[in-house]
Coordinates of C-alpha atoms in Angstrom, one line a residue:
M1 CA -25.0 20.5 33.1
A2 CA -22.4 21.8 30.6
M3 CA -19.5 19.4 30.0
A4 CA -15.9 19.8 28.9
I5 CA -13.2 17.4 28.4
I6 CA -9.5 18.0 29.2
L7 CA -7.3 16.7 26.5
L8 CA -3.7 15.8 26.5
L9 CA -1.6 17.8 24.1
G10 CA 0.4 16.1 21.5
V11 CA 0.4 12.3 21.1
C12 CA -2.0 10.5 23.4
L13 CA -0.1 9.5 26.6
T14 CA 3.0 8.7 24.7
H15 CA 6.4 10.0 25.1
Q16 CA 5.8 13.8 25.4
A17 CA 3.0 13.6 28.0
L18 CA 5.4 14.4 30.8
S19 CA 8.8 15.5 29.5
L20 CA 9.6 12.0 29.6
K21 CA 12.9 10.6 28.5
T22 CA 13.5 8.4 25.5
A23 CA 14.9 5.0 26.5
K24 CA 15.9 1.9 24.7
S25 CA 13.7 -1.1 24.5
N26 CA 14.3 -3.7 21.7
N27 CA 13.8 -1.5 18.9
S28 CA 11.5 0.8 20.9
E29 CA 11.7 4.2 22.3
V30 CA 10.2 5.2 25.6
E31 CA 9.8 7.9 28.0
E32 CA 9.1 8.5 31.7
P33 CA 9.5 10.8 34.8
E34 CA 12.6 12.0 37.2
S35 CA 12.9 13.3 40.8
N36 CA 15.3 14.4 43.6
D37 CA 14.3 16.2 46.7
V38 CA 16.8 17.9 49.0
L39 CA 15.6 15.8 52.0
G40 CA 15.5 12.6 49.9
L41 CA 13.8 11.0 47.1
I42 CA 10.0 11.6 46.6
E43 CA 7.7 8.6 46.9
H44 CA 5.4 8.0 43.9
Q45 CA 2.7 5.5 43.3
L46 CA 3.9 3.7 40.1
L47 CA 0.7 2.2 38.5
I48 CA 1.8 -0.4 35.8
C49 CA -0.9 -1.7 33.6
N50 CA 0.0 -4.6 31.3
A51 CA -1.3 -3.7 27.8
Y52 CA 1.2 -5.9 26.1
A53 CA -1.1 -8.4 24.3
S54 CA 0.2 -11.9 24.9
N55 CA -0.7 -15.2 26.5
E56 CA 2.5 -14.9 28.4
S57 CA 2.9 -12.8 31.6
L58 CA 5.4 -9.9 32.1
A59 CA 7.9 -9.8 34.9
V60 CA 9.1 -6.2 35.9
Y61 CA 12.7 -5.9 37.0
R62 CA 14.0 -2.9 38.8
V63 CA 17.6 -2.5 37.6
Q64 CA 18.7 0.0 40.3
E65 CA 17.8 -2.4 43.1
S66 CA 18.5 -5.7 41.2
R67 CA 15.0 -7.1 42.1
Y68 CA 11.7 -7.9 40.6
L69 CA 8.9 -5.5 41.5
T70 CA 6.5 -8.4 40.5
G71 CA 8.1 -10.8 42.9
D72 CA 7.5 -14.4 41.9
V73 CA 4.2 -13.7 40.2
P74 CA 4.6 -11.9 36.8
M75 CA 1.8 -9.6 35.6
A76 CA -0.9 -11.2 33.3
Y77 CA -2.1 -9.4 30.3
K78 CA -4.7 -6.8 31.3
E79 CA -3.6 -6.8 34.9
C80 CA -2.7 -3.5 36.7
R81 CA -0.6 -3.1 39.9
S82 CA 0.4 -0.1 41.9
F83 CA 3.9 0.1 43.5
P84 CA 4.9 2.7 46.1
L85 CA 8.5 3.7 45.0
R86 CA 11.0 6.4 45.8
L87 CA 12.2 7.0 42.4
Q88 CA 15.3 8.8 40.9
E89 CA 16.4 10.0 37.5
G90 CA 18.0 7.3 35.3
E91 CA 16.3 4.4 36.8
G92 CA 15.6 1.4 34.5
F93 CA 12.7 -1.0 34.6
E94 CA 13.1 -4.1 32.4
F95 CA 10.0 -5.9 31.1
Q96 CA 10.6 -9.6 30.6
Q97 CA 8.8 -12.7 29.2
G98 CA 10.8 -15.6 30.6
D99 CA 14.3 -15.1 29.5
L100 CA 13.4 -12.5 26.8
K101 CA 13.6 -8.9 27.6
V102 CA 10.9 -7.2 25.5
G103 CA 11.8 -3.6 26.6
T104 CA 13.4 -1.2 29.1
F105 CA 11.7 2.0 30.5
S106 CA 14.0 4.6 31.8
T107 CA 13.2 7.4 34.2
T108 CA 13.9 11.2 33.9
G109 CA 12.0 14.4 34.6
L110 CA 9.9 13.0 37.6
P111 CA 7.3 15.4 39.2
Q112 CA 8.6 17.1 42.1
A113 CA 5.6 16.2 44.3
S114 CA 4.3 12.8 45.1
T115 CA 1.7 11.6 42.6
T116 CA 0.4 8.6 40.6
L117 CA 2.5 7.7 37.6
L118 CA 1.0 5.5 34.9
L119 CA 3.2 3.2 32.9
A120 CA 1.8 0.8 30.3
P121 CA 3.8 -1.5 28.2
V122 CA 2.3 -2.1 24.8
R123 CA 3.2 -4.5 22.1
R124 CA 4.7 -2.8 19.2
S125 CA 3.6 -5.1 16.4
P126 CA 1.5 -8.3 16.2
F127 CA 4.5 -9.8 14.2
G128 CA 7.1 -9.1 16.8
R129 CA 7.9 -9.3 20.5
S130 CA 9.4 -5.8 21.4
A131 CA 7.5 -3.3 23.5
K132 CA 6.8 0.4 23.4
F133 CA 5.5 2.4 26.4
M134 CA 2.8 4.8 27.3
S135 CA 3.1 7.0 30.4
H136 CA 1.4 9.7 32.2
A137 CA 1.7 11.5 35.5
F138 CA -1.7 12.6 37.2
V139 CA -1.6 16.2 38.3
E140 CA -2.5 17.2 41.9
N141 CA -6.3 17.6 41.9
K142 CA -9.0 17.3 44.6
A143 CA -11.5 15.7 42.3
A144 CA -11.3 12.1 41.1
E145 CA -10.0 11.6 37.6
V146 CA -10.1 9.0 34.9
I147 CA -7.6 9.0 32.0
V148 CA -8.7 7.4 28.7
V149 CA -5.8 5.5 27.1
D150 CA -5.6 3.8 23.7
A151 CA -3.3 0.9 23.8
F152 CA -4.8 -1.0 20.9
G153 CA -2.5 -1.8 18.1
A154 CA -3.4 -2.9 14.6
E155 CA -2.2 -3.1 10.9
G156 CA -3.5 -0.5 8.6
D157 CA -6.6 1.6 9.7
A158 CA -8.2 -1.0 11.9
G159 CA -9.2 0.3 15.1
K160 CA -8.1 3.9 14.4
D161 CA -11.6 5.3 15.5
G162 CA -13.4 4.8 18.6
A163 CA -13.8 6.2 22.2
V164 CA -15.1 5.3 25.6
K165 CA -18.5 5.9 26.7
I166 CA -19.1 6.7 30.3
V167 CA -22.5 6.9 32.1
D168 CA -23.2 8.2 35.6
Q169 CA -26.0 7.0 38.0
G170 CA -28.4 9.5 36.6
G171 CA -28.0 8.2 33.0
D172 CA -26.2 11.2 31.9
G173 CA -23.5 10.0 29.4
K174 CA -20.6 11.2 27.4
S175 CA -18.3 9.8 24.7
L176 CA -14.7 10.4 25.7
P177 CA -11.9 10.6 23.1
F178 CA -8.6 8.6 23.7
G179 CA -6.3 11.0 25.5
A180 CA -8.9 12.7 27.6
I181 CA -8.4 13.4 31.2
V182 CA -11.8 13.7 33.0
P183 CA -12.4 15.0 36.6
L184 CA -15.4 13.2 38.1
G185 CA -17.6 13.4 41.1
P186 CA -17.7 10.6 43.6
G187 CA -20.1 7.9 42.7
K188 CA -20.7 4.9 40.3
Y189 CA -20.3 4.9 36.6
E190 CA -20.5 2.4 33.8
L191 CA -17.9 2.4 30.9
A192 CA -17.8 0.8 27.5
L193 CA -16.0 1.1 24.2
D194 CA -17.9 3.2 21.8
G195 CA -17.9 3.6 18.1
G196 CA -15.1 2.5 15.7
S197 CA -14.9 -1.3 14.8
S198 CA -17.9 -3.5 15.5
S199 CA -15.6 -6.2 16.4
H200 CA -14.8 -4.7 19.9
S201 CA -16.3 -5.9 23.1
K202 CA -19.4 -3.8 24.0
A203 CA -19.4 -5.1 27.8
E204 CA -20.0 -2.4 30.2
V205 CA -17.3 -2.1 33.0
P206 CA -18.3 -0.7 36.4
M207 CA -16.2 2.1 38.1
E208 CA -16.6 3.7 41.4
T209 CA -14.8 7.0 42.1
L210 CA -14.1 8.3 45.7
G211 CA -12.5 11.4 46.9
S212 CA -9.4 12.2 44.7
S213 CA -9.1 8.7 43.3
R214 CA -7.2 8.1 40.1
H215 CA -8.5 5.7 37.4
V216 CA -7.4 4.4 34.1
A217 CA -9.8 3.3 31.3
M218 CA -7.7 1.6 28.6
R219 CA -8.4 0.0 25.3
V220 CA -6.3 -3.0 24.7
G221 CA -5.7 -5.6 22.1
I222 CA -3.9 -6.1 18.8
D223 CA -4.9 -6.9 15.3
A224 CA -2.7 -8.8 12.8
G225 CA -5.2 -7.9 10.0
G226 CA -6.0 -11.7 9.4
S227 CA -2.4 -12.7 8.7
K228 CA -1.5 -16.0 10.1
D229 CA 2.1 -14.8 10.8
G230 CA 0.9 -12.5 13.5
E231 CA -1.0 -12.8 16.7
S232 CA -4.4 -11.1 17.2
F233 CA -6.2 -10.2 20.6
P234 CA -9.7 -8.6 20.7
Q235 CA -10.4 -5.0 21.5
E236 CA -11.5 -4.8 25.2
L237 CA -11.8 -2.1 27.8
V238 CA -9.7 -2.4 31.1
V239 CA -10.6 -0.2 33.9
F240 CA -8.5 0.2 37.0
P241 CA -9.3 0.5 39.9
Q242 CA -13.0 -0.5 39.5
V243 CA -13.7 0.1 43.2
V244 CA -11.6 2.3 45.5
A245 CA -10.7 0.5 48.8
V246 CA -10.0 3.5 51.0
A247 CA -11.7 6.9 51.1
Q248 CA -9.7 10.0 50.2
D249 CA -10.5 13.4 51.5
S250 CA -11.7 16.0 48.9
E251 CA -14.3 18.6 48.4
A252 CA -17.0 16.3 47.2
S253 CA -19.0 16.8 44.0
P254 CA -22.6 15.8 43.8
Q255 CA -23.0 12.0 44.2
G256 CA -22.5 10.2 40.9
E257 CA -22.5 13.2 38.6
F258 CA -19.8 14.5 36.1
A259 CA -17.7 17.2 37.5
W260 CA -16.5 18.6 34.2
P261 CA -16.1 22.4 34.1
A262 CA -18.6 24.5 32.3
V263 CA -17.7 26.1 29.0

């Protein structure tokens, strides 16, 4: 089967992915989506994946409502959670470690139809605490999709190369570059980091797609380049969700096969 990969234009998943607005975070710039409907605000699924490399968890505070989305349990590093929210332009989301605010993400330019919005806080430097953000809005699509995100940070050229390898049930595989958005048929897959540094984890991570499910495959970690003044966390692959809990209606593709368009 011929295969093609849909690539994001511009910088991978960062500020221009959705016409997202720049917002302040302690020395960081961010971007994200907006929305107002005549009959009320549109509900989106806000998928937050904590790619902020740290041993401390992140609490997410919704400024508009003066409440913590994360409740009494902050998000651990490499954890993802989905929040159904009615969002409006100009909302702020503060990311906090204890009493320290590491960054604020502000919304503008939200899609005018309900969809899944990905937001990933990333540590800007192994020598500091400020955050930057990566964001993306999934487009309406009847097929399942996985988006490949590179949230790994390193000094110099470390970790600049690499990709994610995905293999379906029939053993057919493909190396996906960071920034790829790939439609998939329903079924079970194995994903792993591919190429680049030999220091990354080669562990395979399972993923099962169903209907029009939305998935994130994200390389995380940070490298201080051997400096004792910074913190380092190994390159790892985070996949979310690995298993879809509820079936979603769609025009099914062949079980466990790639559904990439022919070229």
